[in-house]
Coordinates of C-alpha atoms in Angstrom, one line a residue:
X13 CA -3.6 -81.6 -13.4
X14 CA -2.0 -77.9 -12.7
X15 CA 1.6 -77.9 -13.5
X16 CA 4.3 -76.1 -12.3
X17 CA 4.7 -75.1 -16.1
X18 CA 1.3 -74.2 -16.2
X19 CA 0.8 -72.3 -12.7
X20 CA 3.6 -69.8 -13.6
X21 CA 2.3 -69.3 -17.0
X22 CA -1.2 -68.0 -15.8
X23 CA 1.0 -66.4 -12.8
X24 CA 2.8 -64.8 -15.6
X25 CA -0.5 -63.7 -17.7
X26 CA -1.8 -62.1 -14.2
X27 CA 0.7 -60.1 -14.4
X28 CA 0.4 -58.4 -17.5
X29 CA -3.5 -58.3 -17.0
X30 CA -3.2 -56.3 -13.7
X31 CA -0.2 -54.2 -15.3
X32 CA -2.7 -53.1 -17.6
X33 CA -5.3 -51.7 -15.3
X34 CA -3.0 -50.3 -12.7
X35 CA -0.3 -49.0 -15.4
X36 CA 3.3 -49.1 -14.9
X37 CA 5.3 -47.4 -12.0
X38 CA 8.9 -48.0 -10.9
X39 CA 7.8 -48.4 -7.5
X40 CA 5.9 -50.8 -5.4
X41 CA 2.2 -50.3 -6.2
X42 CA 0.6 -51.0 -3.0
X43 CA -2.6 -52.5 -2.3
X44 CA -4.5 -49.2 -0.8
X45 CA -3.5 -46.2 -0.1
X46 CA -5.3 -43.0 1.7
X47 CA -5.3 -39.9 -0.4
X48 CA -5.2 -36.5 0.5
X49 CA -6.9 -33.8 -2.4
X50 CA -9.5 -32.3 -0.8
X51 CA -9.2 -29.8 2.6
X52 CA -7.3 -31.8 4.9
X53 CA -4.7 -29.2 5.3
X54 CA -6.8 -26.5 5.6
X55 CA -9.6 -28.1 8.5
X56 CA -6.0 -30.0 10.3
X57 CA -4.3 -26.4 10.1
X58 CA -7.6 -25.0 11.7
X59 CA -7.5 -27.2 14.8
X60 CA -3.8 -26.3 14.9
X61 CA -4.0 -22.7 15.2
X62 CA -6.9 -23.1 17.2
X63 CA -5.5 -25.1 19.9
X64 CA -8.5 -27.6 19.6
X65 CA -6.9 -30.9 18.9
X66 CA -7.7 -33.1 21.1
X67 CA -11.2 -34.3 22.6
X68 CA -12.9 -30.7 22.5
X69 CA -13.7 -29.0 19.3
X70 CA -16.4 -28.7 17.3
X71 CA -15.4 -30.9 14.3
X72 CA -16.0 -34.5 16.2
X73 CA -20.0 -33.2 16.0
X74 CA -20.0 -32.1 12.3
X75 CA -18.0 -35.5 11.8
X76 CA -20.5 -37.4 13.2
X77 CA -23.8 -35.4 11.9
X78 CA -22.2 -35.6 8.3
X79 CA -21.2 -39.7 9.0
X80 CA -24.9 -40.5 9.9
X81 CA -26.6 -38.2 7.5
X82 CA -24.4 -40.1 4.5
X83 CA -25.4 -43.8 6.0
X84 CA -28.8 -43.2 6.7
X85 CA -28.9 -43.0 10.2
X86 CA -30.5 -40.8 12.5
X87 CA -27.3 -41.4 14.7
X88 CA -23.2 -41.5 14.9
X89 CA -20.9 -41.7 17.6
X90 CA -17.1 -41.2 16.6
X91 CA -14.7 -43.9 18.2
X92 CA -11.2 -44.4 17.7
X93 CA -10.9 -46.9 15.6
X94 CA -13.3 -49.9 14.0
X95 CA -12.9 -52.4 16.8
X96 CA -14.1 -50.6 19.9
X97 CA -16.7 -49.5 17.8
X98 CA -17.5 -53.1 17.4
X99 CA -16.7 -53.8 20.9
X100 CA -18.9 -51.2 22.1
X101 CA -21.8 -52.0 20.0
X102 CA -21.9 -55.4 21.0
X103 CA -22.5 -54.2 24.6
X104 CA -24.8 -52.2 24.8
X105 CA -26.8 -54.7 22.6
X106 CA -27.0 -56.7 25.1
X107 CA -23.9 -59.0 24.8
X108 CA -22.1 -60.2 28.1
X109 CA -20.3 -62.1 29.7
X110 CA -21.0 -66.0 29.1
X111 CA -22.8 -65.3 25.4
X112 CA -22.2 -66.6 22.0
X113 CA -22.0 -64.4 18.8
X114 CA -22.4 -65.6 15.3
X115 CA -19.7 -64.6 12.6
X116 CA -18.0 -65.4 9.7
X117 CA -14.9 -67.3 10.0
X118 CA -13.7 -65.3 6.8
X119 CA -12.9 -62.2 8.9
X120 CA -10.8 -60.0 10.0
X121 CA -9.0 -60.9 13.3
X122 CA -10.8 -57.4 14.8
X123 CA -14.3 -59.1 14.5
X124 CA -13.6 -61.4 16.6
X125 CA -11.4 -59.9 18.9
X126 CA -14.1 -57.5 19.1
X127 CA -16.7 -60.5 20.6
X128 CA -13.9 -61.6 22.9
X129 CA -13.1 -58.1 24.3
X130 CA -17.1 -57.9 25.2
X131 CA -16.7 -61.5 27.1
X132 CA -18.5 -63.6 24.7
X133 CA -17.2 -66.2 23.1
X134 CA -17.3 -66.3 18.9
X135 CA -19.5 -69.1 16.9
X136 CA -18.0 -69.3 13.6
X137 CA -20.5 -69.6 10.5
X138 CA -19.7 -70.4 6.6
X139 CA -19.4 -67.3 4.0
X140 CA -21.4 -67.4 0.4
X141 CA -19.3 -68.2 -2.3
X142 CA -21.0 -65.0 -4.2
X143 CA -20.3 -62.2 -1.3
X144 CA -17.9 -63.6 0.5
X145 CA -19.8 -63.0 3.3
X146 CA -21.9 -64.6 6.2
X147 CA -24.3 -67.1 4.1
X148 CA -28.0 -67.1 5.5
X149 CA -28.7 -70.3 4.1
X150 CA -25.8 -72.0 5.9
X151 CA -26.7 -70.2 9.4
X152 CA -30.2 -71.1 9.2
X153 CA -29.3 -74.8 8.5
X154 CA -26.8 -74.7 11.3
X155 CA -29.2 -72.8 13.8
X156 CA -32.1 -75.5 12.9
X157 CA -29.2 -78.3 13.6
X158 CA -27.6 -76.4 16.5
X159 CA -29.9 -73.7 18.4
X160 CA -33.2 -74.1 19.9
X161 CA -35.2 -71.0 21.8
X162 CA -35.4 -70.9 25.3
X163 CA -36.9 -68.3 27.7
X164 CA -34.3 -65.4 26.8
X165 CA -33.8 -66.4 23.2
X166 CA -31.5 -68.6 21.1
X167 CA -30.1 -71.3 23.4
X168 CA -26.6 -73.4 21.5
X169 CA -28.1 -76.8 22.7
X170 CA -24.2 -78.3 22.7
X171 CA -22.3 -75.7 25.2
X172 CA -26.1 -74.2 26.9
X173 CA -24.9 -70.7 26.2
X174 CA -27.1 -67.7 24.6
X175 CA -26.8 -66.8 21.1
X176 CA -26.6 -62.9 21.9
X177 CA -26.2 -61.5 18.3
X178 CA -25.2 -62.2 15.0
X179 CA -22.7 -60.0 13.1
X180 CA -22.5 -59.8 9.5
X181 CA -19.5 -58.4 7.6
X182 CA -19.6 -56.9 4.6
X183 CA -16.0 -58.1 3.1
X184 CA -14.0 -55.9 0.9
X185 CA -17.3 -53.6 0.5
X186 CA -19.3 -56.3 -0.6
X187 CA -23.0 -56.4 0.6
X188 CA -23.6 -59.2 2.9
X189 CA -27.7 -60.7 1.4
X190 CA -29.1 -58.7 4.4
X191 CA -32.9 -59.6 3.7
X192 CA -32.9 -63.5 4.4
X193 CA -30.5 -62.8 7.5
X194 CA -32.7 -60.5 8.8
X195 CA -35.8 -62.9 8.7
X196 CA -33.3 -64.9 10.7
X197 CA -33.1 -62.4 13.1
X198 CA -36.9 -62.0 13.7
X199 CA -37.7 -65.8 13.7
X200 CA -35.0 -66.3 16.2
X201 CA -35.0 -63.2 18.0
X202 CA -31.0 -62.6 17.6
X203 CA -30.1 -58.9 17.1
X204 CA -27.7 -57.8 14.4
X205 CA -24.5 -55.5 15.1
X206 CA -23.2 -55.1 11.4
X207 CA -19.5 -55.0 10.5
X208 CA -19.5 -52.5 7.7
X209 CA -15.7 -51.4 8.6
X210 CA -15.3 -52.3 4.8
X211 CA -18.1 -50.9 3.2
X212 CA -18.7 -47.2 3.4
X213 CA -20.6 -46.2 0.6
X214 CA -22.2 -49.7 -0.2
X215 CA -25.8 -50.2 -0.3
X216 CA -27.9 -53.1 -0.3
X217 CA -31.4 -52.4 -2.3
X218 CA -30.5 -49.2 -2.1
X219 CA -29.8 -49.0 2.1
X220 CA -26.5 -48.2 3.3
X221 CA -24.6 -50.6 5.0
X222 CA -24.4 -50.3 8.4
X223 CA -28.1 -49.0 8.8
X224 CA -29.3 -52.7 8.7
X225 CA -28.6 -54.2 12.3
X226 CA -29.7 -52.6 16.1
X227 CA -26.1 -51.1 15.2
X228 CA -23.8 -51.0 12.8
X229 CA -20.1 -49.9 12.8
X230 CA -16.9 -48.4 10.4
X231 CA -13.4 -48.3 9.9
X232 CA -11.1 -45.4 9.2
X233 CA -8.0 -46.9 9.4
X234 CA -5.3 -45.3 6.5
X235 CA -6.1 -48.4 4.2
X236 CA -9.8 -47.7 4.5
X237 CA -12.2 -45.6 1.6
X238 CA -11.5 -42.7 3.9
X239 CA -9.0 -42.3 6.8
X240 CA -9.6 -40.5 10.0
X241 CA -5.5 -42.0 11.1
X242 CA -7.1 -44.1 12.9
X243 CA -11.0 -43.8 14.0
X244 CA -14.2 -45.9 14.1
X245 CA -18.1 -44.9 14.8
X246 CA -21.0 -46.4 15.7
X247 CA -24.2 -46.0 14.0
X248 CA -27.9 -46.2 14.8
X249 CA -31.9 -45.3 14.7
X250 CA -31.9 -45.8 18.5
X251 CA -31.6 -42.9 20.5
X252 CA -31.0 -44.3 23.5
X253 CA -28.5 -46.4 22.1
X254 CA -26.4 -43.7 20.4
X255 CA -26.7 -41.5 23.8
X256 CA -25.3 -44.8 25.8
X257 CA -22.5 -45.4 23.7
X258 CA -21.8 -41.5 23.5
X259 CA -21.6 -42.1 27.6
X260 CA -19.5 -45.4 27.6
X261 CA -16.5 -43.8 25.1
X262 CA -16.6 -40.7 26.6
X263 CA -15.2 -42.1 29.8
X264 CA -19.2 -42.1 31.8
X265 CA -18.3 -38.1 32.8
X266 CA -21.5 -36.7 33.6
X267 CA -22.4 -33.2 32.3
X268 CA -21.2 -30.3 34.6
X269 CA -19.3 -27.0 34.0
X270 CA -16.3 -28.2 36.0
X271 CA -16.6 -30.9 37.8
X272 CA -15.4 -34.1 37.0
X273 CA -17.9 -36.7 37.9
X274 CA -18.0 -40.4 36.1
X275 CA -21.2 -42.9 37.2
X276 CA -19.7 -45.8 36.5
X277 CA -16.3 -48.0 34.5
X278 CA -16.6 -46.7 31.0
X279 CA -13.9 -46.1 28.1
X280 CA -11.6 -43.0 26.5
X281 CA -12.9 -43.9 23.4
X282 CA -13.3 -40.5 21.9
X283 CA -11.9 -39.4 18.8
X284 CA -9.7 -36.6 19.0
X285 CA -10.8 -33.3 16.9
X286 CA -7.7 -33.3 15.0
X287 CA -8.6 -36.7 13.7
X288 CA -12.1 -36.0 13.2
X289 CA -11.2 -32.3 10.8
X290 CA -9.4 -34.9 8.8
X291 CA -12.3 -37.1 8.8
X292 CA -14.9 -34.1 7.4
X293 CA -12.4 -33.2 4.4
X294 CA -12.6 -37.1 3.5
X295 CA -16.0 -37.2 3.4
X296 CA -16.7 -34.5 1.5
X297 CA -14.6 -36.7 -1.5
X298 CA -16.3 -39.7 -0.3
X299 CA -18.8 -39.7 -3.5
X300 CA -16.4 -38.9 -6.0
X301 CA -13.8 -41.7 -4.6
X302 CA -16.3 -44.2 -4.9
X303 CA -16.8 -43.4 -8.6
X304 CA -13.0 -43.8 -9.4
X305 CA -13.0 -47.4 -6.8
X306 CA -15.9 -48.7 -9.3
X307 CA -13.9 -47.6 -12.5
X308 CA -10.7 -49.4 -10.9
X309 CA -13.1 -52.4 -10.9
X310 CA -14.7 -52.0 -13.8
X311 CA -11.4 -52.0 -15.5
X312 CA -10.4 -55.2 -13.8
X313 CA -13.5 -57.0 -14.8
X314 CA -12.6 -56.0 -18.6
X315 CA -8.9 -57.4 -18.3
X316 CA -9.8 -60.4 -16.8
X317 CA -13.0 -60.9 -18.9
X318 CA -11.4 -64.4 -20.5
X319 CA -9.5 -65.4 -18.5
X320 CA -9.6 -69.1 -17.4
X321 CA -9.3 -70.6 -14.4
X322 CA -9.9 -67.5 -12.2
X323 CA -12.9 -64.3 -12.0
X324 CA -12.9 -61.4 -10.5
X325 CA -15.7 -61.0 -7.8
X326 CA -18.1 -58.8 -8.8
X327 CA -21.7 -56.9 -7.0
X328 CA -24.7 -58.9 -6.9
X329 CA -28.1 -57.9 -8.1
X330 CA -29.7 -55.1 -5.9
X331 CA -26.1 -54.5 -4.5
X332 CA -23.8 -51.4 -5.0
X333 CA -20.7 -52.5 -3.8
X334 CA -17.8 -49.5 -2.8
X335 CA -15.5 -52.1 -4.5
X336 CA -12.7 -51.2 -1.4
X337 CA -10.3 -54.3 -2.6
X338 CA -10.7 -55.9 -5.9
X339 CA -10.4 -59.5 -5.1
X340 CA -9.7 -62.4 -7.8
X341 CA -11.1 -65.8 -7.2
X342 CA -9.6 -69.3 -8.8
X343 CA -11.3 -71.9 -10.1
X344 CA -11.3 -74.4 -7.2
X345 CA -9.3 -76.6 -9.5
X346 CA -6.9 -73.8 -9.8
X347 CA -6.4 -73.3 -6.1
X348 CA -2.6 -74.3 -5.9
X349 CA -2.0 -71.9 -8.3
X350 CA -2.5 -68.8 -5.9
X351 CA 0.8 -68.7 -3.8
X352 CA 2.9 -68.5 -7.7
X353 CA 0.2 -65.9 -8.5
X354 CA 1.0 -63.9 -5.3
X355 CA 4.7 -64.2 -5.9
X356 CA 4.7 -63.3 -9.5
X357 CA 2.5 -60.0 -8.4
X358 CA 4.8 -59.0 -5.8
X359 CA 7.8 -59.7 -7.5
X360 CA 6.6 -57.6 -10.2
X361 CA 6.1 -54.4 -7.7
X362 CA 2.6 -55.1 -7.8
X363 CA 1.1 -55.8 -3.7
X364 CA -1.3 -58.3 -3.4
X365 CA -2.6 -60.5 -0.4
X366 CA -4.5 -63.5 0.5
X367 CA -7.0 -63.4 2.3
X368 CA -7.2 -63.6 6.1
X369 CA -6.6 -66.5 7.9
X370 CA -9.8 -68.0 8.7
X371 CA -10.8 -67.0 12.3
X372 CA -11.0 -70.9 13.8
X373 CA -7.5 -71.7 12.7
X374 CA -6.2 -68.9 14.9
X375 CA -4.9 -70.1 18.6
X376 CA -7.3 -68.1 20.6
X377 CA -10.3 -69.2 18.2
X378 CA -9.0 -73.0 18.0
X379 CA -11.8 -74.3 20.0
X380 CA -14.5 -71.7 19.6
X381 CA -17.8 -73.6 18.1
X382 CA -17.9 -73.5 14.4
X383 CA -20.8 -74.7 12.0
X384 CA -19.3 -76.2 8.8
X385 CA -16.9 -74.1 6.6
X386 CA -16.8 -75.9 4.0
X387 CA -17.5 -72.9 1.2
X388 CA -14.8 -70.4 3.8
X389 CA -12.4 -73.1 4.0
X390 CA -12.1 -73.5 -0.3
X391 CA -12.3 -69.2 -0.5
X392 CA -9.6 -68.8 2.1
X393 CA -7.4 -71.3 -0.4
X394 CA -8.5 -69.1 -3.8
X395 CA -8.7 -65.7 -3.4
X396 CA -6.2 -62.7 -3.1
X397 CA -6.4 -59.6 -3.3
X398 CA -5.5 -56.7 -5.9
X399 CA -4.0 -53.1 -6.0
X400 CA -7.4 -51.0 -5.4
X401 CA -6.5 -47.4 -4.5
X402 CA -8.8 -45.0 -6.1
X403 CA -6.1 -43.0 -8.1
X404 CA -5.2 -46.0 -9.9
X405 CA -8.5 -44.7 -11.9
X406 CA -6.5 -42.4 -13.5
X407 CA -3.2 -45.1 -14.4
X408 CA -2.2 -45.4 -18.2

């Protein structure tokens, strides 16, 4: 049995574990923040002078060639931010109105919103214990129980609705186990739109994430590896794809010198110029940040080496994870332990989190269908989430 006695105890010994990884400061550490160093002032400073700041200039297209080149796509399209890149994707893959799209529960609220915002409805599936992510054994146990294939795909046999696509997320930068979900996908003939909002920079078997699925999609929000402000993108091998979401964001304007001509109800989507200069100087740091994010974790796995009770989540085999937040993971028999933890941490002036509320215990998700979440249900109770901003590489 976990005492009170006992709970603050290991509370207290987190403490002094993180404090030696992330060094001492007489402010509030924070949990990630974006970092300037590179030429951000000089490419923002550009569009200023210039006058281009808005949704003309010429830095959106080197964004976007540089974006795709570094994920290993033969496409990008820019966005504003993460969701409508999501949003968009799911679209014009073929999701509509009166569909059902598989996801984690253990989510961000923006993966769901994003299913909802393209009139679907979301189907909440487990998460693997060892990613954190969507679990391909438990969706193609609850898709044996569950789906069955009629004459435009996956049917749910409870509500009669379509199973339009299944969308993985890779959380905190970990790889989702992409090559059993995407036998799933053939054998039941359900696209994948990847979430890799998180994971810029990780690979799975050495393929970026986000180059998996008919599409994938990113995040630049300011917590994110690299910030744009705000800002998303879309990426793809499909040409016509990438050339119908460039149409859809870009308000459906047609082509023309001067006139203003739209062919149908599209989206301002665009990223602004200004946003996307900032977005270039990032990227060119993107390598070196992701070397300093995997000492951060490196570092944690040493300080918590032996400790009991609780691990730090680490890459699987024939994953490179961009380690984006450093999560810690109790013992299941430790699990009433993590609110003293997080109150000990932030007491201290160090941030840390939990992790989101899972997706089905949210009023807008409250009756959406749901396999069994057993395995997200116990992670959502265990795991928080520690200071992980690259120049904590550099902390004494």
């Amino acid at each position: 049995m976990i005492t009170e006695v006992n709970s603050q105890r290991l509370a207290e010994d987190i403490v002094r574990r993180v404090r030696k990884v992330v060094g001492k400061s007489k402010d509030m550490i924070p949990l990630h923040i974006p970092e300037f160093t590179g030429r951000e002032w000089e490419l923002v400073k550009n569009c200023l002078d210039t006058g281009w700041v808005s949704y003309a200039g010429s830095y959106v297209d080197e964004f976007e060639k540089d974006l795709a080149e570094f994920c290993g796509v033969k496409y990008s399209v820019a966005v504003v931010n993460g969701t409508v890149a999501l949003h968009i994707a799911l679209s014009i893959c073929g999701v509509s109105h009166g569909d059902e799209v598989l996801l984690p529960a253990l989510t961000f609220v923006a993966t769901a919103n994003a299913v909802a915002h393209a009139g679907a409805t979301p189907h909440f599936v487990d998460a693997c214990e060892e990613t954190l992510g969507l679990d391909p054994k438990a969706l193609r146990h609850h898709l044996e129980e569950t789906a069955t294939m009629g004459p435009n795909g996956a049917v749910n046999r409870k509500t009669g609705r379509r199973i339009a696509a299944i969308v993985p997320m890779h959380a905190f930068g970990f790889p989702v186990d992409m090559e059993p979900l995407l036998e799933l996908s053939s054998e039941w003939n359900i696209p994948i739109v990847e979430d890799s909002t998180e994971s810029l920079g990780s690979t799975y078997r050495g393929r970026p994430c986000g180059s998996f699925g008919l599409m994938g999609t990113l995040s630049f929000n300011g917590n994110k590896i690299i910030t744009t402000g705000g800002g998303g993108a879309l990426l793809t091998d499909n040409e016509a794809l990438a050339k119908r979401a460039k149409h859809l964001t870009t308000t459906a304007k047609r082509p023309h010198r001067w006139e203003f001509f739209h062919d149908e109800i599209a989206y301002n989507y665009r990223l602004p110029n200004i946003n996307a200069a900032l977005g270039c100087a990032q990227l060119e740091q993107l390598p070196s940040r992701i070397e300093a994010k995997r000492r951060v974790a490196e570092r944690y796995a040493v300080a918590f080496a032996d400790l009991n009770g609780a691990r730090i989540l680490k890459e699987q085999p024939g994953s490179f994870a961009n380690y984006w937040l450093n999560a810690l993971i109790f013992d299941h028999d430790r699990a009433t332990t993590r609110d003293a933890v997080l109150a000990a941490l932030n007491d201290s002036g160090l941030m840390a989190r939990p992790i989101w509320t899972l997706m089905h215990r949210l009023p807008m998700y409250a009756d959406a269908p749901r396999a069994d979440l057993t395995v997200s249900e116990s992670l959502a109770s265990r795991v928080i989430n520690l200071p992980s901003s690259a120049y904590l590489a550099g902390a004494t």
